[in-house]
GROMACS .gro file of C-alpha atoms in nm:
model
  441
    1UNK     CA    1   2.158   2.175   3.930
    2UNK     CA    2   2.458   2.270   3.722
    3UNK     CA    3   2.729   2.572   3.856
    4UNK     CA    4   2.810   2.818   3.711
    5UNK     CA    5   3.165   2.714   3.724
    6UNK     CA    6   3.088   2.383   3.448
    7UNK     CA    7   3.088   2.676   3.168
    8UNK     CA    8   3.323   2.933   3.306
    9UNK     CA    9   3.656   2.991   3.507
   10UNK     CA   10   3.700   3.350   3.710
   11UNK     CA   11   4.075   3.455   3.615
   12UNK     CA   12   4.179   3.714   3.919
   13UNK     CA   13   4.362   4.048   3.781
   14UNK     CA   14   4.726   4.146   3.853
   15UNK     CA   15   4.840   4.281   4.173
   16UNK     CA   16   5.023   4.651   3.989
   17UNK     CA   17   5.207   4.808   4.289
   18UNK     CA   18   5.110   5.176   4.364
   19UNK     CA   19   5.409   5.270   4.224
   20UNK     CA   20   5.363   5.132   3.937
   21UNK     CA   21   5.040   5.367   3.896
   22UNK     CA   22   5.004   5.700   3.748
   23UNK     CA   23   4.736   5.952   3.739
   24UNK     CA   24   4.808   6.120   3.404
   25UNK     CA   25   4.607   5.949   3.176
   26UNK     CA   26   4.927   5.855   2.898
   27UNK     CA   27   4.988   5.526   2.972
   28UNK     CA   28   4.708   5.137   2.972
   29UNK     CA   29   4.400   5.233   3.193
   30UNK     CA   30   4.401   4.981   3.462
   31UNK     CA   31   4.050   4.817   3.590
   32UNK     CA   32   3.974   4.827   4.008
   33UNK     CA   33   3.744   4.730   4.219
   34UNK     CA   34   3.610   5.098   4.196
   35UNK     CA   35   3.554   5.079   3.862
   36UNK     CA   36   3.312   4.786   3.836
   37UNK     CA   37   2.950   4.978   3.920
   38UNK     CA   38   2.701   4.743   3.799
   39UNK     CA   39   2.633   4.936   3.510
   40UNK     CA   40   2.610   4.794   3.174
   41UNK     CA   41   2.965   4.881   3.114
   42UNK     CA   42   3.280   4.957   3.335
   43UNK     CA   43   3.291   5.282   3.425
   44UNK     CA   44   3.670   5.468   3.380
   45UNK     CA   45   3.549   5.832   3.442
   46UNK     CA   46   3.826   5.790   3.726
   47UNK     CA   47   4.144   5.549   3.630
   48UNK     CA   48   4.512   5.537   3.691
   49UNK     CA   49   4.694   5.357   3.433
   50UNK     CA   50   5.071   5.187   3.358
   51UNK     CA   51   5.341   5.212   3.130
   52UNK     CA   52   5.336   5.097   2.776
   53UNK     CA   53   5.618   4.840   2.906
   54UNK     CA   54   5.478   4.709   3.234
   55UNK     CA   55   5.161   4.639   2.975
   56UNK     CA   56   5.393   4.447   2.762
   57UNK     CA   57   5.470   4.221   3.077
   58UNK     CA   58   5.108   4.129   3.162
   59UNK     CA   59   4.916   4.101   2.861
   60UNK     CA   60   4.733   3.792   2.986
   61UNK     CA   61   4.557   4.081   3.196
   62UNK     CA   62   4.446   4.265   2.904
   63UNK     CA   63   4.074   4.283   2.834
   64UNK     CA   64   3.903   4.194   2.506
   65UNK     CA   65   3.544   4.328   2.406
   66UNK     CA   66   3.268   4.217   2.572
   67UNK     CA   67   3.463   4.100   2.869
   68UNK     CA   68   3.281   4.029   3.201
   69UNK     CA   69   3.424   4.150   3.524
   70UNK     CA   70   3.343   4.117   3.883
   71UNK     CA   71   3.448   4.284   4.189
   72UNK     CA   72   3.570   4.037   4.426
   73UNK     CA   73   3.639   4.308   4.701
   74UNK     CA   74   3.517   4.564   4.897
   75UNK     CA   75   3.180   4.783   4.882
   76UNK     CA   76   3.114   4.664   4.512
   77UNK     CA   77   3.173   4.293   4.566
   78UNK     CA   78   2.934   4.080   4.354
   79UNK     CA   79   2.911   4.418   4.101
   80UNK     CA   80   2.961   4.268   3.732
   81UNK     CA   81   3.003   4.522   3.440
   82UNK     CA   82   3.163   4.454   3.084
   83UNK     CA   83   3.418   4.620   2.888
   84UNK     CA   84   3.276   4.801   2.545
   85UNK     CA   85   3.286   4.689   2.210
   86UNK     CA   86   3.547   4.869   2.017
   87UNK     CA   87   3.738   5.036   2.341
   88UNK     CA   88   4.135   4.986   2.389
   89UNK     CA   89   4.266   4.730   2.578
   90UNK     CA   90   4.256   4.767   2.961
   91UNK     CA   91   4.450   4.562   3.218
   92UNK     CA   92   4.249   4.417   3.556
   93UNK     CA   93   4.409   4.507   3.843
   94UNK     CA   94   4.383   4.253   4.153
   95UNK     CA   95   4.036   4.146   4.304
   96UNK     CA   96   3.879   4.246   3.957
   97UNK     CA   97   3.795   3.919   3.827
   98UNK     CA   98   3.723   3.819   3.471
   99UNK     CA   99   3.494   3.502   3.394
  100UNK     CA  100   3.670   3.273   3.072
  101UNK     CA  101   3.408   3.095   2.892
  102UNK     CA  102   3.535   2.703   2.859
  103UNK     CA  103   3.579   2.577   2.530
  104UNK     CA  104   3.273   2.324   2.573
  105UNK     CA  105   3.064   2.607   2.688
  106UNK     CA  106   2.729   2.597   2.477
  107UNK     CA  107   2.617   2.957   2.582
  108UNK     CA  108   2.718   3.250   2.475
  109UNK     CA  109   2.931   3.541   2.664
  110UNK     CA  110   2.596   3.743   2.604
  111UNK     CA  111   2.386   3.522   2.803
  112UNK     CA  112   2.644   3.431   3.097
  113UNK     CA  113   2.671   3.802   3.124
  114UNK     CA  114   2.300   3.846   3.222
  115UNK     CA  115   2.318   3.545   3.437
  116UNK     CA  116   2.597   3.706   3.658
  117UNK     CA  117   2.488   4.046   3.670
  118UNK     CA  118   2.107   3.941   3.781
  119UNK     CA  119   1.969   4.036   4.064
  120UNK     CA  120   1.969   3.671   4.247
  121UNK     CA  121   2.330   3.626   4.152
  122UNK     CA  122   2.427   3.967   4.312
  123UNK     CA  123   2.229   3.843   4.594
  124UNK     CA  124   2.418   3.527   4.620
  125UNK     CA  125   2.742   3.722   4.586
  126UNK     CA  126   2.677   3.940   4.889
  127UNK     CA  127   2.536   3.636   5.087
  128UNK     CA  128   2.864   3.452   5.070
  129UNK     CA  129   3.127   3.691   5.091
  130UNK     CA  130   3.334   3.698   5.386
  131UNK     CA  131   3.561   3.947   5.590
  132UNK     CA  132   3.523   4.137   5.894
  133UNK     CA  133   3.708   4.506   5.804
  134UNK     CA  134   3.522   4.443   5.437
  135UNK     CA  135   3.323   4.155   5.210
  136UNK     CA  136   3.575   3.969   4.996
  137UNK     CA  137   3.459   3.644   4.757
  138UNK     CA  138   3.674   3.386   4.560
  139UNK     CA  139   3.640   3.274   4.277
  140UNK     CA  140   3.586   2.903   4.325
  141UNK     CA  141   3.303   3.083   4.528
  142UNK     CA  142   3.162   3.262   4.239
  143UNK     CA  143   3.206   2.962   4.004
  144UNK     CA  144   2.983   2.794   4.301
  145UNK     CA  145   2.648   3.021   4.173
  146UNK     CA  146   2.391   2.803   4.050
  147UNK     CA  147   2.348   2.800   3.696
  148UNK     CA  148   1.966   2.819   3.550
  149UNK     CA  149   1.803   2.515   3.374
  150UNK     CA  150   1.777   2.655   3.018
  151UNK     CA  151   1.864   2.489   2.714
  152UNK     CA  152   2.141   2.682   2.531
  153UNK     CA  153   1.969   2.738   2.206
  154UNK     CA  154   1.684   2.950   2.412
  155UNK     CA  155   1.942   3.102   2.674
  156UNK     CA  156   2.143   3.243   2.397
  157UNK     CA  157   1.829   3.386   2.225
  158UNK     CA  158   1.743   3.528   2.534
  159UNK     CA  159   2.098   3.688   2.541
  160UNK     CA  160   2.082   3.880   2.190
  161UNK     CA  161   1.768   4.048   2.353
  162UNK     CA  162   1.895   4.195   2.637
  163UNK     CA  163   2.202   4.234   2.475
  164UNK     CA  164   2.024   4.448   2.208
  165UNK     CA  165   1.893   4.657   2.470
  166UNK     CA  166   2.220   4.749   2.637
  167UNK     CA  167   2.347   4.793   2.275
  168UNK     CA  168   2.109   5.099   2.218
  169UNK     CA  169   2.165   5.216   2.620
  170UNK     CA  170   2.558   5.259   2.514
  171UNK     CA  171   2.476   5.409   2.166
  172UNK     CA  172   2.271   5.654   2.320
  173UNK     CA  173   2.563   5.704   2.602
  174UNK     CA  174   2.795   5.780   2.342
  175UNK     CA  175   2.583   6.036   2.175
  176UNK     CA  176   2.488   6.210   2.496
  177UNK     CA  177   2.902   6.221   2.522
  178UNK     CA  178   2.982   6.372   2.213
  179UNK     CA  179   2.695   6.626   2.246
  180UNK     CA  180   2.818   6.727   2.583
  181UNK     CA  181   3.185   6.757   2.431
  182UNK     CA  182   3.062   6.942   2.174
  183UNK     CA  183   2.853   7.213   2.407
  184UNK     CA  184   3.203   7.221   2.632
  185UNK     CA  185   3.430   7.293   2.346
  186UNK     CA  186   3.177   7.597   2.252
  187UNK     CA  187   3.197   7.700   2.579
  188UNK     CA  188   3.562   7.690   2.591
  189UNK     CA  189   3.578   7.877   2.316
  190UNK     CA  190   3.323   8.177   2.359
  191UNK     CA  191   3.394   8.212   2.749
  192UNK     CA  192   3.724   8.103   2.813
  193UNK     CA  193   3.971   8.147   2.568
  194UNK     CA  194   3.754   8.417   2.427
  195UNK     CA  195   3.876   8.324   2.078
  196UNK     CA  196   3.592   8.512   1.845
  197UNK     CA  197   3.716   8.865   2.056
  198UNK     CA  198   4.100   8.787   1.980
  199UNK     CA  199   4.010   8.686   1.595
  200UNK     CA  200   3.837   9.053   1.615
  201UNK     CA  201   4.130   9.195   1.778
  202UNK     CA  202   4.393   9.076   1.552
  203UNK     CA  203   4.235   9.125   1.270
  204UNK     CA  204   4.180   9.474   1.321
  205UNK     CA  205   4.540   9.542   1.473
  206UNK     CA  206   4.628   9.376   1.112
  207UNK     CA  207   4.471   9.676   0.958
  208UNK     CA  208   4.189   9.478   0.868
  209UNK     CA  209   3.838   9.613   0.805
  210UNK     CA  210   3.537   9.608   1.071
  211UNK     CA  211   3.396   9.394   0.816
  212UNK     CA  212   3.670   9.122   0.796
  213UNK     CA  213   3.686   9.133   1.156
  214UNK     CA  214   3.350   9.016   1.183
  215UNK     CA  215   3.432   8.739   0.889
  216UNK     CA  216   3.759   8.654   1.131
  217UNK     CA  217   3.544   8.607   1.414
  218UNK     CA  218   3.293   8.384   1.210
  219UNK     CA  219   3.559   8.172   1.098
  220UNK     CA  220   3.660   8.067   1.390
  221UNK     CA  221   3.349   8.046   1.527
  222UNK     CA  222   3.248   7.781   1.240
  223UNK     CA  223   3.578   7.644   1.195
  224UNK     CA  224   3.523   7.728   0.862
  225UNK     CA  225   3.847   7.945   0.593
  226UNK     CA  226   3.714   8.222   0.392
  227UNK     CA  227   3.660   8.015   0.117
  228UNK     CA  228   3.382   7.797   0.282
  229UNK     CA  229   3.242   8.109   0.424
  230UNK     CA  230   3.185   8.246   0.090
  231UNK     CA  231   3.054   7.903  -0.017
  232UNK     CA  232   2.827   7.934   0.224
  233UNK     CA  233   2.720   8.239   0.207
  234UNK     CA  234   2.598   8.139  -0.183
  235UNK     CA  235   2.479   7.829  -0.076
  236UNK     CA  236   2.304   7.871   0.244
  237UNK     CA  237   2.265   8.274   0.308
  238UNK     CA  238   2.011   8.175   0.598
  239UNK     CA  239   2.279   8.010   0.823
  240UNK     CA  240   2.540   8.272   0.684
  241UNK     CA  241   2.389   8.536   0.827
  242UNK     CA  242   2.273   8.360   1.121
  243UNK     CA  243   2.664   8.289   1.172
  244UNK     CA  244   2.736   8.646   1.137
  245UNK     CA  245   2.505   8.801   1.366
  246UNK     CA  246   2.663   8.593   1.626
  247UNK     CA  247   3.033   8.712   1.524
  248UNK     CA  248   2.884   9.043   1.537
  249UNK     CA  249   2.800   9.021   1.912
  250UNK     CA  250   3.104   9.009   2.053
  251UNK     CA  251   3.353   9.288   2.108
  252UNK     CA  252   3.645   9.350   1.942
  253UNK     CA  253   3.869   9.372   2.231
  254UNK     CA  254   3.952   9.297   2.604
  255UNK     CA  255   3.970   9.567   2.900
  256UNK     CA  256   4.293   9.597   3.074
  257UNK     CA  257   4.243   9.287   3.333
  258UNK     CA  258   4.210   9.067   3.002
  259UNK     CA  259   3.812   9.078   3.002
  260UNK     CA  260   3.625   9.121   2.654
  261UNK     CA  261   3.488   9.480   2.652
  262UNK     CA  262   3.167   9.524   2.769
  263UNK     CA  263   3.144   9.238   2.939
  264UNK     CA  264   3.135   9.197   3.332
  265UNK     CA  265   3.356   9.063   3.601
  266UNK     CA  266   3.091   8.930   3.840
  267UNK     CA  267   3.024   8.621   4.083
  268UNK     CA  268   2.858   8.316   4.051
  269UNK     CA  269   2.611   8.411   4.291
  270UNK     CA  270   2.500   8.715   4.068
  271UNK     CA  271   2.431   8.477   3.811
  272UNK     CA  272   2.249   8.202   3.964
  273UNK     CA  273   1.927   8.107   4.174
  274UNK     CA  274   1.965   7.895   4.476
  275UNK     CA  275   1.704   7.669   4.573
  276UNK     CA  276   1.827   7.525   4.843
  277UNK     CA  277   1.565   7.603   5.100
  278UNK     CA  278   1.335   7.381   4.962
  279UNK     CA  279   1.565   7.078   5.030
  280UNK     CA  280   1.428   6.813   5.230
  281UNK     CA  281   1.667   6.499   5.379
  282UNK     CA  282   1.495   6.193   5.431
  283UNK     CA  283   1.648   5.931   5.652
  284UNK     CA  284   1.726   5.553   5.494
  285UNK     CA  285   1.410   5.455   5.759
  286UNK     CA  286   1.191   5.721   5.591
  287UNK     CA  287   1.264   5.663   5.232
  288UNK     CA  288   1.197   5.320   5.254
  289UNK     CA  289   0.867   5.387   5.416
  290UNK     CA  290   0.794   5.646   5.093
  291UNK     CA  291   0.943   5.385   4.856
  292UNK     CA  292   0.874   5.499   4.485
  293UNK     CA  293   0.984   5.597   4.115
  294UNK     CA  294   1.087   5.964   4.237
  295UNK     CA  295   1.425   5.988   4.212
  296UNK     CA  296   1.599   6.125   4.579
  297UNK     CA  297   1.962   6.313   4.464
  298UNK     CA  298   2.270   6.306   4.692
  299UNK     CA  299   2.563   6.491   4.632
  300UNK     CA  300   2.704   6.288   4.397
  301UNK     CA  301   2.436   6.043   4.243
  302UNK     CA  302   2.094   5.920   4.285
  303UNK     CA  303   2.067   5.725   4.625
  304UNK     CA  304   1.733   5.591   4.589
  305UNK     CA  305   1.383   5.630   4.513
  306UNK     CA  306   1.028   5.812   4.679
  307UNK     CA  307   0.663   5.840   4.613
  308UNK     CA  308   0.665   6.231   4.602
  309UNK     CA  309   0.897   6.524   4.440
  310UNK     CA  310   0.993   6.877   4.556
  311UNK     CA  311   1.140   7.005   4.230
  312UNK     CA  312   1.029   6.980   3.858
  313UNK     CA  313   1.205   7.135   3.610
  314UNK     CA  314   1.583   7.118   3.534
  315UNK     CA  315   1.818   7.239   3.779
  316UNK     CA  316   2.209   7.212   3.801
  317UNK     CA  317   2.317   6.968   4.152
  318UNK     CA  318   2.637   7.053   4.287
  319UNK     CA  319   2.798   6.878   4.639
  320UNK     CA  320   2.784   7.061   4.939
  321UNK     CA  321   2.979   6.831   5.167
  322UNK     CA  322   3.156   6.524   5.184
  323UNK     CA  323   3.195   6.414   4.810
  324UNK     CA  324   3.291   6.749   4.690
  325UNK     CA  325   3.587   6.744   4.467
  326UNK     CA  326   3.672   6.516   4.210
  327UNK     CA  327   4.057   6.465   4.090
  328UNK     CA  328   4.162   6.778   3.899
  329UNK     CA  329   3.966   7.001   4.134
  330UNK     CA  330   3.624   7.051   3.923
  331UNK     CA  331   3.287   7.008   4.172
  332UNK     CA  332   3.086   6.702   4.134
  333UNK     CA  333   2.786   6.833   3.956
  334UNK     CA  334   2.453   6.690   3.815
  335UNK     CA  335   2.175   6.790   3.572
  336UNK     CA  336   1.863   6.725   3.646
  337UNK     CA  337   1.532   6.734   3.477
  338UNK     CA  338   1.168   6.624   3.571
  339UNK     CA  339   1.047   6.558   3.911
  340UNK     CA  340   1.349   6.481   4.182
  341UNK     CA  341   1.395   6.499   4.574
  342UNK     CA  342   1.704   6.645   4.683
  343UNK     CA  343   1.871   6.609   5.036
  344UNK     CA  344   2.069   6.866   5.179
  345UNK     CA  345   2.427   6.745   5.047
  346UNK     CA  346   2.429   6.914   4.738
  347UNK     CA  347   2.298   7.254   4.643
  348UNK     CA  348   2.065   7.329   4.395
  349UNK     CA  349   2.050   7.554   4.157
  350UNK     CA  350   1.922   7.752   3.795
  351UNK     CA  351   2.091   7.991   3.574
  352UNK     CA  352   1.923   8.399   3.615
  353UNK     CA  353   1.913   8.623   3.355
  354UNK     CA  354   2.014   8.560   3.035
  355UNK     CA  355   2.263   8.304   3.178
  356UNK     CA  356   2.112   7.954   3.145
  357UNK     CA  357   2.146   7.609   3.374
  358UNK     CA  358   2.352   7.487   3.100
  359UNK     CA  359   2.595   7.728   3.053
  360UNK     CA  360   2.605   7.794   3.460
  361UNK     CA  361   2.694   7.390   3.434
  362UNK     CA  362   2.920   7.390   3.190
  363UNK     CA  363   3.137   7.703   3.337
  364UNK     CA  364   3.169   7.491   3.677
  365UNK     CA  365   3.287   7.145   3.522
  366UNK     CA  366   3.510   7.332   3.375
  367UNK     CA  367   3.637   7.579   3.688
  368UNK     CA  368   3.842   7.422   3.961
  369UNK     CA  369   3.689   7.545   4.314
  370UNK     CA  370   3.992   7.365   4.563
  371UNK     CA  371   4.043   7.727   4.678
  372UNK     CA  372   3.627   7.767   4.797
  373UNK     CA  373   3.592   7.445   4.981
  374UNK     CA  374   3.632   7.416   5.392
  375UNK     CA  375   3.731   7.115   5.618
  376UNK     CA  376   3.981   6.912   5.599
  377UNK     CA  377   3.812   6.570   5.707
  378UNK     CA  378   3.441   6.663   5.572
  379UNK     CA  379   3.515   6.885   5.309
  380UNK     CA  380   3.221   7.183   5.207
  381UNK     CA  381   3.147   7.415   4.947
  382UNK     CA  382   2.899   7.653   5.157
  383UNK     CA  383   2.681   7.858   4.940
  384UNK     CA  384   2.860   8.183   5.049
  385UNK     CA  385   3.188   8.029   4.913
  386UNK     CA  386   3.043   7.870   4.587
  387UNK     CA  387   2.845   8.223   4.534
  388UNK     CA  388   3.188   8.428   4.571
  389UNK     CA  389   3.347   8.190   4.255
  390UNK     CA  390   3.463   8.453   4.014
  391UNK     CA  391   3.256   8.466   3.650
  392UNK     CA  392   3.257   8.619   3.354
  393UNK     CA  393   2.922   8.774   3.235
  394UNK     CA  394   2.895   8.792   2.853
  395UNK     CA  395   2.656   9.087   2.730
  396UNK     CA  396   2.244   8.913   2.738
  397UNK     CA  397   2.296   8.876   2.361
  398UNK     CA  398   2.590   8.677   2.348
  399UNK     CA  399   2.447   8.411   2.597
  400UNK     CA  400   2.122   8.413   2.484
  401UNK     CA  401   2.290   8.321   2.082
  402UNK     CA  402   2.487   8.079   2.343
  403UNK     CA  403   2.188   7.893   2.479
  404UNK     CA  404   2.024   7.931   2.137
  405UNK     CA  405   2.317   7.694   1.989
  406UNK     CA  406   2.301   7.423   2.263
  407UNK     CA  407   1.994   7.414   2.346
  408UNK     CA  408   1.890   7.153   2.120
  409UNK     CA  409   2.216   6.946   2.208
  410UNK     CA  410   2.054   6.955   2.547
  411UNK     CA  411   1.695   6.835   2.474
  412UNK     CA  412   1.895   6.564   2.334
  413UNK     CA  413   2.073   6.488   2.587
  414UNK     CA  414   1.728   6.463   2.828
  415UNK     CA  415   1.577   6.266   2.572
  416UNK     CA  416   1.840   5.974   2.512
  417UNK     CA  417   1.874   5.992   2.885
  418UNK     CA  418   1.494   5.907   2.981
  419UNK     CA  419   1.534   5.632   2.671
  420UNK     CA  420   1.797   5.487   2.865
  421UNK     CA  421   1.580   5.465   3.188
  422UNK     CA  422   1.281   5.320   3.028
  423UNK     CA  423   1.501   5.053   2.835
  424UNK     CA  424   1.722   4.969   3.176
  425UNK     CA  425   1.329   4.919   3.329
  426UNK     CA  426   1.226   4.688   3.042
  427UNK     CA  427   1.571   4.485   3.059
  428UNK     CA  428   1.535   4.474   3.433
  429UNK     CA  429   1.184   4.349   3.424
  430UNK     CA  430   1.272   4.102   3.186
  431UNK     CA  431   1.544   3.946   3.306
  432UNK     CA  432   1.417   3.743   3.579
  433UNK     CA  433   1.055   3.668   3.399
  434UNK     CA  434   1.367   3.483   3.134
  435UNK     CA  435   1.570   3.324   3.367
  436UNK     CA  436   1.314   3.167   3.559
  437UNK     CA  437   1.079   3.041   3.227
  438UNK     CA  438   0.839   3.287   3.288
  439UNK     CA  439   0.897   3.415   2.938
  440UNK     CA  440   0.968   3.166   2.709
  441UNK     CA  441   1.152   3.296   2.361
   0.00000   0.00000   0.00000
């Protein structure tokens, strides 16, 4: 039986010092243990990164596309994920380890990829790794995995399909991304900064017209000068006047404490439903006895799977205790569609009113709640605490033109998202059925 080790060498990552790391984001994003899920690709929601010059000085660290990385430490051990076509180059940091295909290797990076991130190899991983305070593995141990008896021309066949199946997992990743950025920067925009009110403003202040006030608010609502509004309005009146009914909803001015006219300074409880009473925890013991395709929400993340659901229809998840806050002080939140269990870590909830679950999600990843949550050791956003978060209530109209304008980003979103789950199924299934012969391409 070959190892895995005759076609590959594990290079360990560089040991950065903490001081060396920074949590502002301007400098080389540097790889941990952390950041090596299991998922298709390494996840750097959360990173700390280097200097420009300390990257300079260990450049043999720096990934390429398609790199395969294992953590060799700690809660992930055995967790393999790869680095993204097209991304910039990250450094590993140490105990992230990157497999090297040899130069006589026959099979492709594609193929040894599956091979290390299968379900027996994670097995094996977790099997051998040693240390008492937590599981560490080397990587003359991970070159030590057997290697399946497949001849390379098949193997690497067999890696272009799964490969093509991650391939449309990250496209539709990157979609859901952009939509989301794009609903947040609306958001921003309308809610926050208030920017179609202070075009309205200034332009009348200017001794502008009611009329070009409305135009002023339109253009920066569309992003658009006057010319291309006047294009448009020739070209397509439809979406012109569309545009300009929206413009025409907001006021034209803020109150005293710097809120648009007309509009009200409530609470977040006002503005949501809470659901939380129908929450149901489930011990480990019991949810392996109701084992199913039901997904059972935590605070932060699925934790596993039932045979029955308490809620079905989309709701907004945000932590209750324990993980709470992320970095920068925003809540961990989730949205949720279809049929779920939820435990009792993380509260659950729908926009009232004319206020939707999107925009209610949106307004809190973008509100920092540090000043709401108890305990120092177990930290907790209570509902009386999260219902007392100050917000903003635009007249019905303007969040009903608001929910009008994403709502189709959203349906989107839901719909690459299930893709994604039915294509992670089929490449899950798969795998094994290929490795072992099973399925012969």
């Amino acid at each position: 039986m070959s190892k895995l080790g005759d076609f590959v060498k594990v290079q360990g990552g560089y040991a950065f010092k903490s001081r060396e790391l920074s949590d502002d984001k301007t400098g080389v994003p540097v790889i941990k243990i952390g950041n090596i899920t299991g998922g298709s690709f390494v996840d750097l929601s959360n990173y700390q990164s280097v200097s420009f010059q300390l990257f300079e000085k260990t450049k043999s660290f720096a990934t390429k596309d398609n790199d395969i990385l294992i953590a060799m430490t700690g809660a992930n051990v055995g967790k393999t994920s790869r680095v993204p076509v097209n991304s910039d180059a990250y450094l590993i940091n140490q105990r992230v380890g990157r497999f090297l295909l040899k130069e006589d290797c026959p099979y492709t990076s594609d193929f040894i990829y599956y091979v290390v991130s299968s379900k027996q190899a994670y097995q094996y991983f977790s099997r051998v790794a040693d240390g008492a305070a937590q599981p560490n593995i080397s990587g003359k141990t991970i070159e030590d995995l057997e290697f399946p008896n497949i001849d390379s021309r098949c193997a690497n066949k067999i890696g272009n399909i799964l490969k093509s199946l991650d391939d449309k997992i990250q496209l539709n990743t990157q979609i859901n991304q952009t939509l989301e950025q794009i609903a947040q920067t609306i958001f921003k925009s309308w809610f926050i900064d208030f920017d179609p009110v202070h075009a309205k403003a200034n332009a009348l202040a200017s001794g502008q017209t009611a009329e070009q006030a409305t135009q002023a608010a339109m253009a920066v609502i569309s992003g658009k000068n006057t010319q291309e509004l006047h294009r448009l309005q020739t070209v397509n009146p439809e979406q012109y006047q569309q545009l300009w009914e929206i413009a025409e909803a907001f006021p034209s001015g803020v109150d005293e404490e710097g809120v648009p006219r007309g509009w009200e300074m409530t609470t977040f409880g006002n503005v949501s439903q809470c659901f939380d009473k129908k929450r149901i925890p489930l011990s480990k013991r019991q949810r392996e006895q109701r084992a199913g395709s039901i997904p059972y929400y935590g605070a932060t993340s699925v934790m596993d799977y039932v045979d029955e659901a308490i809620f079905d229809d989309i709701y907004l998840l945000i932590g209750e205790d324990g993980s709470v806050l992320k970095e920068d002080g925003t809540p961990f939140i989730q949205y949720i569609w279809g049929k779920a269990w939820v435990n009792n870590h993380t509260h659950v909830l729908q926009g009232k009113g004319s206020v939707s679950t999107e925009q209610l999600m949106l307004f809190m990843a973008s509100t920092n709640i540090t000043a709401y949550v108890t305990g120092a050791v177990q930290m907790k956003l209570n509902q009386s605490n999260m219902n007392s978060i100050p917000f903003v209530k635009a007249m019905d109209r303007v969040n009903e033109l608001f929910f009008d304008l994403i709502k189709d980003l959203y349906a989107k979103v839901r719909a690459n998202s299930d893709e994604n789950k039915y294509l992670v199924k089929i490449r899950d299934e798969l795998l094994p059925k290929l490795l072992s012969g099973e399925v012969v391409v």
